[in-house]
JSON list of C-alpha atoms in Angstrom, two decimals:
[
{"chain": "A", "resi": 133, "resn": "MET", "atom": "CA", "xyz": [35.85, -16.91, 7.56]},
{"chain": "A", "resi": 134, "resn": "TYR", "atom": "CA", "xyz": [35.72, -17.18, 11.39]},
{"chain": "A", "resi": 135, "resn": "LEU", "atom": "CA", "xyz": [33.22, -16.86, 14.13]},
{"chain": "A", "resi": 136, "resn": "ILE", "atom": "CA", "xyz": [33.34, -13.64, 16.16]},
{"chain": "A", "resi": 137, "resn": "ALA", "atom": "CA", "xyz": [30.32, -13.69, 18.21]},
{"chain": "A", "resi": 138, "resn": "GLU", "atom": "CA", "xyz": [26.86, -15.27, 18.76]},
{"chain": "A", "resi": 139, "resn": "GLN", "atom": "CA", "xyz": [23.55, -13.65, 19.82]},
{"chain": "A", "resi": 140, "resn": "PRO", "atom": "CA", "xyz": [20.46, -15.69, 20.81]},
{"chain": "A", "resi": 141, "resn": "TYR", "atom": "CA", "xyz": [17.06, -14.27, 19.40]},
{"chain": "A", "resi": 142, "resn": "ILE", "atom": "CA", "xyz": [13.52, -15.55, 19.28]},
{"chain": "A", "resi": 143, "resn": "LYS", "atom": "CA", "xyz": [11.03, -15.74, 16.51]},
{"chain": "A", "resi": 144, "resn": "VAL", "atom": "CA", "xyz": [7.43, -15.57, 17.81]},
{"chain": "A", "resi": 145, "resn": "GLU", "atom": "CA", "xyz": [4.92, -17.58, 15.96]},
{"chain": "A", "resi": 146, "resn": "ARG", "atom": "CA", "xyz": [1.25, -16.73, 16.32]},
{"chain": "A", "resi": 147, "resn": "ARG", "atom": "CA", "xyz": [-1.40, -19.50, 15.82]},
{"chain": "A", "resi": 148, "resn": "VAL", "atom": "CA", "xyz": [-4.92, -18.49, 15.96]},
{"chain": "A", "resi": 149, "resn": "THR", "atom": "CA", "xyz": [-7.92, -20.80, 15.89]},
{"chain": "A", "resi": 150, "resn": "SER", "atom": "CA", "xyz": [-11.64, -20.05, 16.28]},
{"chain": "A", "resi": 151, "resn": "ILE", "atom": "CA", "xyz": [-11.56, -20.56, 19.94]},
{"chain": "A", "resi": 152, "resn": "GLU", "atom": "CA", "xyz": [-7.76, -19.54, 21.05]},
{"chain": "A", "resi": 153, "resn": "GLN", "atom": "CA", "xyz": [-4.61, -17.57, 20.32]},
{"chain": "A", "resi": 154, "resn": "VAL", "atom": "CA", "xyz": [-1.47, -19.26, 21.00]},
{"chain": "A", "resi": 155, "resn": "ASP", "atom": "CA", "xyz": [2.17, -17.66, 20.80]},
{"chain": "A", "resi": 156, "resn": "ILE", "atom": "CA", "xyz": [5.04, -20.00, 20.27]},
{"chain": "A", "resi": 157, "resn": "GLU", "atom": "CA", "xyz": [8.56, -18.87, 20.79]},
{"chain": "A", "resi": 158, "resn": "HIS", "atom": "CA", "xyz": [11.21, -20.46, 18.68]},
{"chain": "A", "resi": 159, "resn": "GLU", "atom": "CA", "xyz": [14.72, -19.94, 19.88]},
{"chain": "A", "resi": 160, "resn": "ARG", "atom": "CA", "xyz": [17.38, -18.96, 17.48]},
{"chain": "A", "resi": 161, "resn": "THR", "atom": "CA", "xyz": [20.88, -17.82, 16.98]},
{"chain": "A", "resi": 162, "resn": "MET", "atom": "CA", "xyz": [22.51, -14.95, 15.19]},
{"chain": "A", "resi": 163, "resn": "TYR", "atom": "CA", "xyz": [26.22, -15.47, 14.11]},
{"chain": "A", "resi": 164, "resn": "LEU", "atom": "CA", "xyz": [28.73, -12.74, 13.45]},
{"chain": "A", "resi": 165, "resn": "TYR", "atom": "CA", "xyz": [31.56, -13.79, 11.23]},
{"chain": "A", "resi": 166, "resn": "ASN", "atom": "CA", "xyz": [34.42, -11.62, 9.75]},
{"chain": "A", "resi": 167, "resn": "GLU", "atom": "CA", "xyz": [32.50, -11.74, 6.35]},
{"chain": "A", "resi": 168, "resn": "LYS", "atom": "CA", "xyz": [28.86, -11.82, 7.14]},
{"chain": "A", "resi": 169, "resn": "ILE", "atom": "CA", "xyz": [26.05, -12.16, 9.75]},
{"chain": "A", "resi": 170, "resn": "ILE", "atom": "CA", "xyz": [23.66, -15.16, 9.54]},
{"chain": "A", "resi": 171, "resn": "THR", "atom": "CA", "xyz": [20.34, -15.77, 11.05]},
{"chain": "A", "resi": 172, "resn": "LYS", "atom": "CA", "xyz": [18.13, -18.74, 10.50]},
{"chain": "A", "resi": 173, "resn": "HIS", "atom": "CA", "xyz": [16.71, -17.43, 6.99]},
{"chain": "A", "resi": 174, "resn": "ARG", "atom": "CA", "xyz": [18.98, -14.70, 6.10]},
{"chain": "A", "resi": 175, "resn": "GLU", "atom": "CA", "xyz": [22.66, -13.82, 5.45]},
{"chain": "A", "resi": 176, "resn": "PHE", "atom": "CA", "xyz": [23.79, -10.19, 5.45]},
{"chain": "A", "resi": 177, "resn": "PRO", "atom": "CA", "xyz": [27.21, -9.49, 3.86]},
{"chain": "A", "resi": 178, "resn": "ILE", "atom": "CA", "xyz": [29.40, -7.17, 6.37]},
{"chain": "A", "resi": 179, "resn": "LYS", "atom": "CA", "xyz": [29.66, -4.68, 3.50]},
{"chain": "A", "resi": 180, "resn": "ASP", "atom": "CA", "xyz": [25.90, -4.35, 3.54]},
{"chain": "A", "resi": 181, "resn": "ILE", "atom": "CA", "xyz": [25.69, -3.76, 7.49]},
{"chain": "A", "resi": 182, "resn": "LEU", "atom": "CA", "xyz": [25.79, 0.02, 8.24]},
{"chain": "A", "resi": 183, "resn": "ASP", "atom": "CA", "xyz": [25.15, -0.18, 11.99]},
{"chain": "A", "resi": 184, "resn": "MET", "atom": "CA", "xyz": [23.63, -2.03, 14.96]},
{"chain": "A", "resi": 185, "resn": "SER", "atom": "CA", "xyz": [21.38, -0.82, 17.78]},
{"chain": "A", "resi": 186, "resn": "TYR", "atom": "CA", "xyz": [19.56, -2.01, 20.75]},
{"chain": "A", "resi": 187, "resn": "ARG", "atom": "CA", "xyz": [16.27, -0.83, 22.17]},
{"chain": "A", "resi": 188, "resn": "LEU", "atom": "CA", "xyz": [15.22, -2.12, 25.52]},
{"chain": "A", "resi": 189, "resn": "VAL", "atom": "CA", "xyz": [11.49, -3.06, 25.61]},
{"chain": "A", "resi": 190, "resn": "GLY", "atom": "CA", "xyz": [9.92, -3.76, 29.15]},
{"chain": "A", "resi": 191, "resn": "VAL", "atom": "CA", "xyz": [11.94, -5.59, 31.59]},
{"chain": "A", "resi": 192, "resn": "LYS", "atom": "CA", "xyz": [12.16, -8.91, 29.85]},
{"chain": "A", "resi": 193, "resn": "GLY", "atom": "CA", "xyz": [14.49, -7.94, 26.69]},
{"chain": "A", "resi": 194, "resn": "GLY", "atom": "CA", "xyz": [14.23, -5.73, 23.75]},
{"chain": "A", "resi": 195, "resn": "LEU", "atom": "CA", "xyz": [14.91, -5.41, 19.92]},
{"chain": "A", "resi": 196, "resn": "LEU", "atom": "CA", "xyz": [18.19, -5.71, 18.21]},
{"chain": "A", "resi": 197, "resn": "TYR", "atom": "CA", "xyz": [18.35, -3.79, 14.93]},
{"chain": "A", "resi": 198, "resn": "LEU", "atom": "CA", "xyz": [20.44, -4.31, 12.00]},
{"chain": "A", "resi": 199, "resn": "HIS", "atom": "CA", "xyz": [20.82, -1.27, 9.88]},
{"chain": "A", "resi": 200, "resn": "THR", "atom": "CA", "xyz": [21.52, -2.57, 6.36]},
{"chain": "A", "resi": 201, "resn": "SER", "atom": "CA", "xyz": [21.74, -1.01, 2.85]},
{"chain": "A", "resi": 202, "resn": "LYS", "atom": "CA", "xyz": [18.67, -2.68, 2.14]},
{"chain": "A", "resi": 203, "resn": "GLY", "atom": "CA", "xyz": [16.68, -1.52, 5.15]},
{"chain": "A", "resi": 204, "resn": "VAL", "atom": "CA", "xyz": [16.47, -2.22, 8.93]},
{"chain": "A", "resi": 205, "resn": "TYR", "atom": "CA", "xyz": [15.90, -5.67, 10.37]},
{"chain": "A", "resi": 206, "resn": "SER", "atom": "CA", "xyz": [14.62, -6.22, 14.00]},
{"chain": "A", "resi": 207, "resn": "TYR", "atom": "CA", "xyz": [15.19, -9.21, 15.95]},
{"chain": "A", "resi": 208, "resn": "ILE", "atom": "CA", "xyz": [13.57, -9.95, 19.55]},
{"chain": "A", "resi": 209, "resn": "VAL", "atom": "CA", "xyz": [16.32, -10.58, 22.26]},
{"chain": "A", "resi": 210, "resn": "LYS", "atom": "CA", "xyz": [15.86, -11.73, 25.68]},
{"chain": "A", "resi": 211, "resn": "SER", "atom": "CA", "xyz": [19.41, -10.82, 26.76]},
{"chain": "A", "resi": 212, "resn": "SER", "atom": "CA", "xyz": [21.40, -7.72, 26.25]},
{"chain": "A", "resi": 213, "resn": "PRO", "atom": "CA", "xyz": [23.18, -7.86, 22.75]},
{"chain": "A", "resi": 214, "resn": "GLU", "atom": "CA", "xyz": [25.79, -5.31, 24.03]},
{"chain": "A", "resi": 215, "resn": "HIS", "atom": "CA", "xyz": [28.70, -7.75, 23.78]},
{"chain": "A", "resi": 216, "resn": "PHE", "atom": "CA", "xyz": [27.52, -8.91, 20.12]},
{"chain": "A", "resi": 217, "resn": "ILE", "atom": "CA", "xyz": [27.37, -5.18, 19.25]},
{"chain": "A", "resi": 218, "resn": "GLN", "atom": "CA", "xyz": [30.65, -4.33, 20.74]},
{"chain": "A", "resi": 219, "resn": "MET", "atom": "CA", "xyz": [32.37, -7.21, 18.93]},
{"chain": "A", "resi": 220, "resn": "TYR", "atom": "CA", "xyz": [30.77, -6.05, 15.68]},
{"chain": "A", "resi": 221, "resn": "LYS", "atom": "CA", "xyz": [32.27, -2.51, 16.27]},
{"chain": "A", "resi": 222, "resn": "MET", "atom": "CA", "xyz": [35.63, -3.59, 17.53]},
{"chain": "A", "resi": 223, "resn": "HIS", "atom": "CA", "xyz": [36.28, -6.30, 14.75]},
{"chain": "A", "resi": 224, "resn": "ILE", "atom": "CA", "xyz": [34.30, -5.08, 11.71]},
{"chain": "A", "resi": 225, "resn": "LYS", "atom": "CA", "xyz": [33.37, -1.27, 11.99]},
{"chain": "A", "resi": 226, "resn": "LYS", "atom": "CA", "xyz": [36.50, 0.54, 12.29]}
]
């Protein structure tokens, strides 16, 4: 198993108290290997990945979608994942 590409993403944790709401951003990294894609809490075998897509949201980033045989998973990204998607399509999806 070898690393092909990395993509930073964020997880937003919302904390609500009786007087305020606070959003906490946790920076994480998604890893594309020749056999699987790994995030902090999930592993997707390459055979289960059907496609990847990206949708720009506002001016600060967008959503990276992993289309899998078990559903679609979305990840908030602040930088374009085009390189990550291209590497997937070049090395995996042929």
